[in-house]
PDB file of C-alpha atoms in Angstrom:
ATOM      1  CA  MET K   1     137.105 128.356 118.011  1.00 45.00           C
ATOM      2  CA  ALA K   2     135.997 131.480 116.267  1.00 45.00           C
ATOM      3  CA  ASP K   3     132.465 131.333 117.568  1.00 50.00           C
ATOM      4  CA  GLU K   4     133.433 131.003 121.216  1.00 53.00           C
ATOM      5  CA  ASN K   5     132.679 134.702 121.619  1.00 57.00           C
ATOM      6  CA  ASP K   6     129.034 133.998 120.843  1.00 57.00           C
ATOM      7  CA  VAL K   7     128.565 131.641 123.767  1.00 58.00           C
ATOM      8  CA  ARG K   8     125.814 132.875 126.020  1.00 61.00           C
ATOM      9  CA  ALA K   9     126.564 133.540 129.643  1.00 64.00           C
ATOM     10  CA  ALA K  10     125.007 131.139 132.141  1.00 64.00           C
ATOM     11  CA  THR K  11     122.718 133.682 133.759  1.00 69.00           C
ATOM     12  CA  ALA K  12     119.706 131.592 134.692  1.00 70.00           C
ATOM     13  CA  PRO K  13     119.854 129.639 137.973  1.00 72.00           C
ATOM     14  CA  TYR K  14     119.258 126.305 136.298  1.00 71.00           C
ATOM     15  CA  GLN K  15     122.204 126.945 133.966  1.00 68.00           C
ATOM     16  CA  ALA K  16     124.500 127.370 136.922  1.00 68.00           C
ATOM     17  CA  GLU K  17     123.099 124.287 138.632  1.00 72.00           C
ATOM     18  CA  PHE K  18     123.039 122.106 135.524  1.00 69.00           C
ATOM     19  CA  PRO K  19     125.752 123.394 133.207  1.00 66.00           C
ATOM     20  CA  TYR K  20     125.622 121.913 129.750  1.00 64.00           C
ATOM     21  CA  GLU K  21     128.424 121.289 127.326  1.00 64.00           C
ATOM     22  CA  ARG K  22     129.265 123.584 124.431  1.00 60.00           C
ATOM     23  CA  ASP K  23     128.174 120.976 121.898  1.00 64.00           C
ATOM     24  CA  GLU K  24     124.807 120.554 123.528  1.00 63.00           C
ATOM     25  CA  GLU K  25     124.117 124.227 123.130  1.00 61.00           C
ATOM     26  CA  ALA K  26     124.305 123.802 119.385  1.00 63.00           C
ATOM     27  CA  GLN K  27     121.410 121.364 119.427  1.00 72.00           C
ATOM     28  CA  VAL K  28     118.176 122.426 117.857  1.00 73.00           C
ATOM     29  CA  THR K  29     115.599 123.879 120.181  1.00 78.00           C
ATOM     30  CA  ARG K  30     111.965 122.881 120.026  1.00 79.00           C
ATOM     31  CA  ARG K  31     111.030 126.264 118.632  1.00 81.00           C
ATOM     32  CA  GLU K  32     113.621 125.943 115.873  1.00 84.00           C
ATOM     33  CA  PHE K  33     112.435 122.424 115.132  1.00 85.00           C
ATOM     34  CA  CYS K  34     108.852 123.684 114.916  1.00 87.00           C
ATOM     35  CA  ASN K  35     109.914 126.333 112.432  1.00 88.00           C
ATOM     36  CA  PHE K  36     111.830 123.739 110.460  1.00 90.00           C
ATOM     37  CA  LEU K  37     108.707 121.578 110.276  1.00 92.00           C
ATOM     38  CA  GLY K  38     106.779 124.603 109.071  1.00 93.00           C
ATOM     39  CA  LEU K  39     109.287 125.190 106.293  1.00 94.00           C
ATOM     40  CA  THR K  40     109.134 121.514 105.384  1.00 95.00           C
ATOM     41  CA  SER K  41     105.365 121.743 105.162  1.00 96.00           C
ATOM     42  CA  ALA K  42     105.628 124.742 102.861  1.00 96.00           C
ATOM     43  CA  ALA K  43     108.181 122.950 100.689  1.00 96.00           C
ATOM     44  CA  LEU K  44     105.988 119.858 100.409  1.00 96.00           C
ATOM     45  CA  PHE K  45     103.021 122.013  99.429  1.00 97.00           C
ATOM     46  CA  ALA K  46     105.123 123.833  96.834  1.00 96.00           C
ATOM     47  CA  GLY K  47     106.312 120.512  95.451  1.00 96.00           C
ATOM     48  CA  ALA K  48     102.793 119.134  95.112  1.00 95.00           C
ATOM     49  CA  ALA K  49     101.488 122.360  93.574  1.00 95.00           C
ATOM     50  CA  GLY K  50     104.431 122.599  91.197  1.00 94.00           C
ATOM     51  CA  PHE K  51     104.138 119.021  90.034  1.00 91.00           C
ATOM     52  CA  ALA K  52     100.393 119.354  89.496  1.00 92.00           C
ATOM     53  CA  THR K  53     100.843 122.631  87.608  1.00 92.00           C
ATOM     54  CA  LYS K  54     103.487 121.145  85.340  1.00 89.00           C
ATOM     55  CA  ALA K  55     101.285 118.138  84.616  1.00 87.00           C
ATOM     56  CA  ALA K  56      98.341 120.399  83.793  1.00 86.00           C
ATOM     57  CA  LEU K  57     100.463 122.549  81.487  1.00 86.00           C
ATOM     58  CA  ASP K  58     101.854 119.486  79.754  1.00 80.00           C
ATOM     59  CA  ALA K  59      98.331 118.240  79.186  1.00 77.00           C
ATOM     60  CA  ARG K  60      97.366 121.496  77.467  1.00 76.00           C
ATOM     61  CA  ALA K  61     100.503 121.693  75.368  1.00 69.00           C
ATOM     62  CA  SER K  62     100.060 121.587  71.628  1.00 60.00           C
ATOM     63  CA  GLU K  63     100.641 118.199  70.088  1.00 62.00           C
ATOM     64  CA  SER K  64     101.660 119.489  66.657  1.00 73.00           C
ATOM     65  CA  LEU K  65     105.232 118.350  66.530  1.00 79.00           C
ATOM     66  CA  PRO K  66     107.670 118.552  63.654  1.00 84.00           C
ATOM     67  CA  ALA K  67     108.734 115.368  61.926  1.00 87.00           C
ATOM     68  CA  ALA K  68     112.229 114.149  62.694  1.00 87.00           C
ATOM     69  CA  HIS K  69     114.399 111.600  60.958  1.00 89.00           C
ATOM     70  CA  ILE K  70     115.496 108.723  63.173  1.00 89.00           C
ATOM     71  CA  GLU K  71     119.156 108.151  62.428  1.00 88.00           C
ATOM     72  CA  GLY K  72     120.171 104.538  61.963  1.00 86.00           C
ATOM     73  CA  ALA K  73     116.658 103.139  61.944  1.00 85.00           C
ATOM     74  CA  GLU K  74     116.987 101.839  58.393  1.00 86.00           C
ATOM     75  CA  THR K  75     119.707  99.393  59.365  1.00 87.00           C
ATOM     76  CA  LEU K  76     117.936  98.243  62.514  1.00 89.00           C
ATOM     77  CA  ALA K  77     117.648  94.465  62.537  1.00 90.00           C
ATOM     78  CA  PRO K  78     114.303  92.835  63.356  1.00 91.00           C
ATOM     79  CA  ASN K  79     113.735  92.010  67.031  1.00 90.00           C
ATOM     80  CA  SER K  80     115.970  94.841  68.185  1.00 90.00           C
ATOM     81  CA  SER K  81     115.661  98.419  69.370  1.00 92.00           C
ATOM     82  CA  LEU K  82     117.251 101.827  69.009  1.00 92.00           C
ATOM     83  CA  ASN K  83     117.228 104.783  71.372  1.00 92.00           C
ATOM     84  CA  PHE K  84     116.608 108.268  70.027  1.00 92.00           C
ATOM     85  CA  HIS K  85     115.243 111.630  71.182  1.00 91.00           C
ATOM     86  CA  TYR K  86     111.869 113.029  70.161  1.00 86.00           C
ATOM     87  CA  PRO K  87     110.540 115.682  70.052  1.00 83.00           C
ATOM     88  CA  GLY K  88     113.236 117.422  72.112  1.00 83.00           C
ATOM     89  CA  GLU K  89     116.766 116.487  73.031  1.00 85.00           C
ATOM     90  CA  ARG K  90     115.638 115.682  76.557  1.00 85.00           C
ATOM     91  CA  ASP K  91     112.749 113.472  75.472  1.00 87.00           C
ATOM     92  CA  SER K  92     114.238 110.022  75.266  1.00 91.00           C
ATOM     93  CA  ALA K  93     112.406 107.535  73.092  1.00 93.00           C
ATOM     94  CA  ILE K  94     112.854 103.995  71.938  1.00 94.00           C
ATOM     95  CA  LEU K  95     112.286 102.594  68.474  1.00 93.00           C
ATOM     96  CA  VAL K  96     111.473  98.911  68.313  1.00 93.00           C
ATOM     97  CA  ARG K  97     111.588  96.832  65.167  1.00 92.00           C
ATOM     98  CA  THR K  98     109.555  93.755  65.889  1.00 90.00           C
ATOM     99  CA  ALA K  99     110.289  90.344  64.441  1.00 89.00           C
ATOM    100  CA  ASP K 100     107.851  90.935  61.589  1.00 89.00           C
ATOM    101  CA  GLY K 101     109.857  93.993  60.502  1.00 88.00           C
ATOM    102  CA  ALA K 102     107.374  96.655  61.652  1.00 90.00           C
ATOM    103  CA  TYR K 103     108.568  99.809  63.393  1.00 92.00           C
ATOM    104  CA  HIS K 104     107.062 100.983  66.668  1.00 93.00           C
ATOM    105  CA  ALA K 105     108.290 103.910  68.747  1.00 94.00           C
ATOM    106  CA  TYR K 106     107.465 104.929  72.289  1.00 93.00           C
ATOM    107  CA  GLY K 107     108.515 107.410  74.888  1.00 92.00           C
ATOM    108  CA  GLN K 108     111.164 105.691  76.959  1.00 92.00           C
ATOM    109  CA  LYS K 109     109.858 106.838  80.317  1.00 91.00           C
ATOM    110  CA  CYS K 110     107.919 104.192  82.180  1.00 92.00           C
ATOM    111  CA  THR K 111     104.467 105.494  83.055  1.00 88.00           C
ATOM    112  CA  HIS K 112     104.889 104.336  86.620  1.00 87.00           C
ATOM    113  CA  LEU K 113     107.795 106.417  87.938  1.00 85.00           C
ATOM    114  CA  SER K 114     109.624 107.461  84.763  1.00 87.00           C
ATOM    115  CA  CYS K 115     112.391 104.868  84.765  1.00 92.00           C
ATOM    116  CA  PRO K 116     113.703 104.187  81.255  1.00 93.00           C
ATOM    117  CA  VAL K 117     112.246 101.091  79.651  1.00 94.00           C
ATOM    118  CA  TYR K 118     114.329  98.820  77.457  1.00 94.00           C
ATOM    119  CA  TYR K 119     113.521  96.224  74.827  1.00 94.00           C
ATOM    120  CA  SER K 120     113.958  92.628  75.918  1.00 93.00           C
ATOM    121  CA  ARG K 121     114.870  90.536  72.896  1.00 90.00           C
ATOM    122  CA  ASP K 122     114.280  87.288  74.731  1.00 92.00           C
ATOM    123  CA  HIS K 123     110.773  88.169  75.846  1.00 91.00           C
ATOM    124  CA  ARG K 124     110.035  90.470  72.903  1.00 91.00           C
ATOM    125  CA  ARG K 125     108.548  93.157  75.080  1.00 93.00           C
ATOM    126  CA  LEU K 126     109.517  96.450  76.680  1.00 94.00           C
ATOM    127  CA  GLU K 127     110.484  96.054  80.292  1.00 94.00           C
ATOM    128  CA  CYS K 128     111.021  98.459  83.139  1.00 94.00           C
ATOM    129  CA  PRO K 129     113.822  97.290  85.446  1.00 92.00           C
ATOM    130  CA  CYS K 130     112.835  99.479  88.384  1.00 92.00           C
ATOM    131  CA  HIS K 131     109.565  97.880  89.440  1.00 92.00           C
ATOM    132  CA  GLU K 132     109.246  95.028  86.975  1.00 90.00           C
ATOM    133  CA  GLY K 133     106.627  96.447  84.690  1.00 92.00           C
ATOM    134  CA  ALA K 134     106.317  95.321  81.089  1.00 94.00           C
ATOM    135  CA  PHE K 135     104.730  96.718  77.944  1.00 94.00           C
ATOM    136  CA  ASP K 136     103.680  95.147  74.667  1.00 93.00           C
ATOM    137  CA  ALA K 137     106.267  95.944  71.988  1.00 91.00           C
ATOM    138  CA  GLY K 138     103.630  96.237  69.303  1.00 91.00           C
ATOM    139  CA  THR K 139     101.082  98.424  71.069  1.00 91.00           C
ATOM    140  CA  GLY K 140     102.785  99.878  74.132  1.00 91.00           C
ATOM    141  CA  ASN K 141     100.007  98.559  76.352  1.00 91.00           C
ATOM    142  CA  VAL K 142     100.792  97.363  79.843  1.00 92.00           C
ATOM    143  CA  LEU K 143     101.328  93.616  80.091  1.00 94.00           C
ATOM    144  CA  TYR K 144     101.867  93.483  83.826  1.00 93.00           C
ATOM    145  CA  GLY K 145     103.327  95.428  86.703  1.00 92.00           C
ATOM    146  CA  PRO K 146     102.542  98.739  88.370  1.00 90.00           C
ATOM    147  CA  PRO K 147     102.378 101.121  85.355  1.00 90.00           C
ATOM    148  CA  PRO K 148      98.909 102.694  85.286  1.00 87.00           C
ATOM    149  CA  ARG K 149      98.751 103.324  81.549  1.00 88.00           C
ATOM    150  CA  ALA K 150     100.370 102.479  78.236  1.00 90.00           C
ATOM    151  CA  LEU K 151     103.584 104.092  77.053  1.00 92.00           C
ATOM    152  CA  ASP K 152     103.428 107.343  75.125  1.00 89.00           C
ATOM    153  CA  THR K 153     103.222 106.430  71.452  1.00 90.00           C
ATOM    154  CA  ILE K 154     105.379 108.074  68.811  1.00 91.00           C
ATOM    155  CA  GLU K 155     103.944 107.930  65.335  1.00 90.00           C
ATOM    156  CA  VAL K 156     106.418 106.478  62.861  1.00 90.00           C
ATOM    157  CA  GLU K 157     106.401 106.762  59.073  1.00 90.00           C
ATOM    158  CA  VAL K 158     108.679 105.225  56.482  1.00 89.00           C
ATOM    159  CA  ARG K 159     109.388 107.788  53.763  1.00 87.00           C
ATOM    160  CA  GLU K 160     111.533 106.704  50.853  1.00 85.00           C
ATOM    161  CA  GLY K 161     113.315 104.128  52.930  1.00 84.00           C
ATOM    162  CA  GLN K 162     113.899 106.447  55.861  1.00 88.00           C
ATOM    163  CA  VAL K 163     112.139 106.209  59.206  1.00 90.00           C
ATOM    164  CA  TRP K 164     110.610 109.421  60.540  1.00 91.00           C
ATOM    165  CA  ALA K 165     108.951 110.270  63.816  1.00 90.00           C
ATOM    166  CA  THR K 166     105.923 112.457  63.103  1.00 88.00           C
ATOM    167  CA  GLY K 167     104.067 112.902  66.365  1.00 85.00           C
ATOM    168  CA  ARG K 168     103.668 111.849  69.933  1.00 83.00           C
ATOM    169  CA  THR K 169     100.496 110.743  71.710  1.00 80.00           C
ATOM    170  CA  ALA K 170     100.099 110.291  75.434  1.00 77.00           C
ATOM    171  CA  ALA K 171      97.986 107.337  76.428  1.00 71.00           C
ATOM    172  CA  ARG K 172      95.047 108.016  78.700  1.00 67.00           C
ATOM    173  CA  PRO K 173      94.685 106.333  82.104  1.00 66.00           C
ATOM    174  CA  GLY K 174      93.483 102.769  81.886  1.00 59.00           C
ATOM    175  CA  ASN K 175      94.523 102.466  78.263  1.00 50.00           C
ATOM    176  CA  GLY K 176      96.010  99.032  78.273  1.00 48.00           C
ATOM    177  CA  GLY K 177      96.690  99.238  81.972  1.00 42.00           C
TER     178      GLY K 177
ATOM    179  CA  MET Y   1     107.500 130.045 152.095  1.00 52.00           C
ATOM    180  CA  GLU Y   2     105.158 127.090 152.122  1.00 55.00           C
ATOM    181  CA  ALA Y   3     102.777 128.917 149.858  1.00 54.00           C
ATOM    182  CA  GLU Y   4     105.534 129.436 147.323  1.00 55.00           C
ATOM    183  CA  LEU Y   5     106.379 125.756 147.349  1.00 57.00           C
ATOM    184  CA  THR Y   6     102.802 124.724 146.666  1.00 61.00           C
ATOM    185  CA  LYS Y   7     102.379 127.363 143.992  1.00 61.00           C
ATOM    186  CA  PRO Y   8     102.393 125.744 140.549  1.00 60.00           C
ATOM    187  CA  HIS Y   9     105.443 126.452 138.461  1.00 62.00           C
ATOM    188  CA  PRO Y  10     104.662 128.987 135.752  1.00 59.00           C
ATOM    189  CA  LYS Y  11     105.930 126.671 133.028  1.00 64.00           C
ATOM    190  CA  ALA Y  12     104.295 123.520 134.320  1.00 62.00           C
ATOM    191  CA  GLY Y  13     102.449 121.825 131.486  1.00 70.00           C
ATOM    192  CA  GLN Y  14     104.094 123.825 128.759  1.00 73.00           C
ATOM    193  CA  THR Y  15     106.412 120.957 127.930  1.00 76.00           C
ATOM    194  CA  ALA Y  16     103.453 118.729 127.225  1.00 79.00           C
ATOM    195  CA  VAL Y  17     101.944 121.360 124.964  1.00 79.00           C
ATOM    196  CA  TRP Y  18     105.222 121.743 123.109  1.00 81.00           C
ATOM    197  CA  GLN Y  19     105.506 118.007 122.651  1.00 83.00           C
ATOM    198  CA  ALA Y  20     101.936 117.844 121.404  1.00 86.00           C
ATOM    199  CA  ARG Y  21     102.631 120.611 118.898  1.00 86.00           C
ATOM    200  CA  LEU Y  22     105.731 118.846 117.658  1.00 89.00           C
ATOM    201  CA  ILE Y  23     103.928 115.527 117.292  1.00 92.00           C
ATOM    202  CA  MET Y  24     101.097 117.172 115.374  1.00 93.00           C
ATOM    203  CA  LEU Y  25     103.516 118.971 113.085  1.00 94.00           C
ATOM    204  CA  VAL Y  26     105.427 115.776 112.357  1.00 95.00           C
ATOM    205  CA  MET Y  27     102.198 113.918 111.618  1.00 96.00           C
ATOM    206  CA  ILE Y  28     101.070 116.656 109.247  1.00 96.00           C
ATOM    207  CA  ASN Y  29     104.455 116.579 107.516  1.00 96.00           C
ATOM    208  CA  ILE Y  30     104.140 112.831 107.027  1.00 96.00           C
ATOM    209  CA  ALA Y  31     100.655 113.299 105.588  1.00 97.00           C
ATOM    210  CA  GLN Y  32     101.965 115.954 103.216  1.00 97.00           C
ATOM    211  CA  LEU Y  33     104.759 113.646 102.136  1.00 96.00           C
ATOM    212  CA  TRP Y  34     102.156 111.027 101.277  1.00 97.00           C
ATOM    213  CA  ILE Y  35     100.119 113.641  99.389  1.00 97.00           C
ATOM    214  CA  LEU Y  36     103.189 114.654  97.401  1.00 96.00           C
ATOM    215  CA  ALA Y  37     103.856 111.026  96.467  1.00 94.00           C
ATOM    216  CA  ALA Y  38     100.224 110.616  95.427  1.00 94.00           C
ATOM    217  CA  THR Y  39     100.453 113.813  93.353  1.00 94.00           C
ATOM    218  CA  VAL Y  40     103.521 112.557  91.506  1.00 90.00           C
ATOM    219  CA  ASP Y  41     101.827 109.222  90.950  1.00 87.00           C
ATOM    220  CA  ALA Y  42      98.654 110.851  89.629  1.00 88.00           C
ATOM    221  CA  ALA Y  43     100.558 113.246  87.375  1.00 88.00           C
ATOM    222  CA  LEU Y  44     102.585 110.465  85.804  1.00 83.00           C
ATOM    223  CA  ALA Y  45      99.437 108.395  85.346  1.00 82.00           C
ATOM    224  CA  ARG Y  46      97.665 111.453  83.894  1.00 82.00           C
ATOM    225  CA  HIS Y  47      94.860 111.215  86.436  1.00 85.00           C
ATOM    226  CA  TYR Y  48      94.305 114.945  86.182  1.00 86.00           C
ATOM    227  CA  SER Y  49      91.013 114.951  88.066  1.00 88.00           C
ATOM    228  CA  VAL Y  50      92.667 114.118  91.383  1.00 92.00           C
ATOM    229  CA  LEU Y  51      95.498 116.641  91.121  1.00 93.00           C
ATOM    230  CA  LEU Y  52      93.532 119.633  92.357  1.00 94.00           C
ATOM    231  CA  PRO Y  53      92.066 117.869  95.416  1.00 95.00           C
ATOM    232  CA  LEU Y  54      95.552 116.670  96.334  1.00 96.00           C
ATOM    233  CA  VAL Y  55      97.027 120.158  96.077  1.00 96.00           C
ATOM    234  CA  VAL Y  56      94.138 121.575  98.093  1.00 96.00           C
ATOM    235  CA  ALA Y  57      94.673 118.917 100.760  1.00 97.00           C
ATOM    236  CA  SER Y  58      98.350 119.793 100.926  1.00 96.00           C
ATOM    237  CA  GLY Y  59      97.446 123.476 101.228  1.00 96.00           C
ATOM    238  CA  VAL Y  60      95.057 122.733 104.092  1.00 97.00           C
ATOM    239  CA  CYS Y  61      97.861 120.848 105.825  1.00 96.00           C
ATOM    240  CA  LEU Y  62     100.125 123.860 105.365  1.00 96.00           C
ATOM    241  CA  LEU Y  63      97.491 126.171 106.852  1.00 95.00           C
ATOM    242  CA  ILE Y  64      97.068 123.880 109.846  1.00 95.00           C
ATOM    243  CA  THR Y  65     100.844 123.817 110.278  1.00 94.00           C
ATOM    244  CA  LEU Y  66     101.070 127.593 110.166  1.00 93.00           C
ATOM    245  CA  SER Y  67      98.204 127.949 112.613  1.00 92.00           C
ATOM    246  CA  ILE Y  68      99.896 125.554 115.026  1.00 90.00           C
ATOM    247  CA  ILE Y  69     103.166 127.449 114.783  1.00 87.00           C
ATOM    248  CA  LYS Y  70     101.717 130.936 114.911  1.00 85.00           C
ATOM    249  CA  TRP Y  71      98.710 130.761 117.179  1.00 79.00           C
ATOM    250  CA  TRP Y  72      98.545 127.542 119.152  1.00 73.00           C
ATOM    251  CA  ARG Y  73     101.109 128.596 121.672  1.00 65.00           C
ATOM    252  CA  PRO Y  74     101.197 127.358 125.240  1.00 60.00           C
ATOM    253  CA  THR Y  75      99.190 129.743 127.414  1.00 59.00           C
ATOM    254  CA  SER Y  76     100.561 131.184 130.576  1.00 56.00           C
ATOM    255  CA  ARG Y  77      99.310 129.827 133.863  1.00 55.00           C
ATOM    256  CA  GLN Y  78      99.658 133.309 135.279  1.00 57.00           C
ATOM    257  CA  LYS Y  79      97.571 135.160 132.756  1.00 57.00           C
ATOM    258  CA  THR Y  80      94.315 134.299 131.095  1.00 56.00           C
ATOM    259  CA  SER Y  81      93.678 134.971 127.440  1.00 54.00           C
ATOM    260  CA  THR Y  82      92.027 138.271 128.408  1.00 59.00           C
ATOM    261  CA  GLY Y  83      95.032 139.443 130.399  1.00 58.00           C
ATOM    262  CA  TYR Y  84      93.656 138.676 133.831  1.00 58.00           C
ATOM    263  CA  VAL Y  85      96.459 137.766 136.211  1.00 60.00           C
ATOM    264  CA  ARG Y  86      95.532 134.691 138.171  1.00 57.00           C
ATOM    265  CA  GLY Y  87      96.045 134.893 141.891  1.00 57.00           C
ATOM    266  CA  HIS Y  88      96.980 138.547 141.744  1.00 52.00           C
ATOM    267  CA  ASP Y  89      94.581 139.463 144.494  1.00 49.00           C
ATOM    268  CA  ARG Y  90      95.976 136.905 146.905  1.00 45.00           C
TER     269      ARG Y  90
END
């Protein structure tokens, strides 16, 4: 082994009386474990602070978003859905055309733990498969399950036969929850 | 010779202190893990009012952790905190 040169000499009396194996020497000492726990604590604090900061910045972000055409929405059959991205390429959204022909669009992230919701044709509602939450397809409000608030709503307009997304509104806590 | 045998070992009790430190650090880490989960939950739910208290609580846990690591070390049985050597005059 290349690191055999780094093996400490057994100088202390107890090391001579109770020699330990090479593998045991590689075990973590209490001091190292303490330091590791300290680093873990710092990482957990950084995670909490970072998540809170991002949430606060998102809350202050401007809501003036450009309108975007939703490709393929015109041919969407009633009681079906279509996935698209709005306002950015990373912001997944879902367009639902209810049985009465009306368009409704929502952010696809479940408000519980951000799993993607999907439209259930059989139940005519948006469902989250992760923790069995469900949202009303017409309003985005919570029907049941752990989500604490309604889905983010995307404003939809029909302009000359084309469906456009024109804005996005985040529901407040308790709104439909 | 007999006096040396009855003399307490210099490191006696330090193991218990080390174990106590480790247990406290693990407990604080678990609490911080819970705080992080609560922070994520609150951020996703847009409960902004509880975010700051959660971050502050996590920061307090970090300070306690650092204080345990840096300052709450096992004290020597030979020396007091002021440097007095116990039993030196014997």
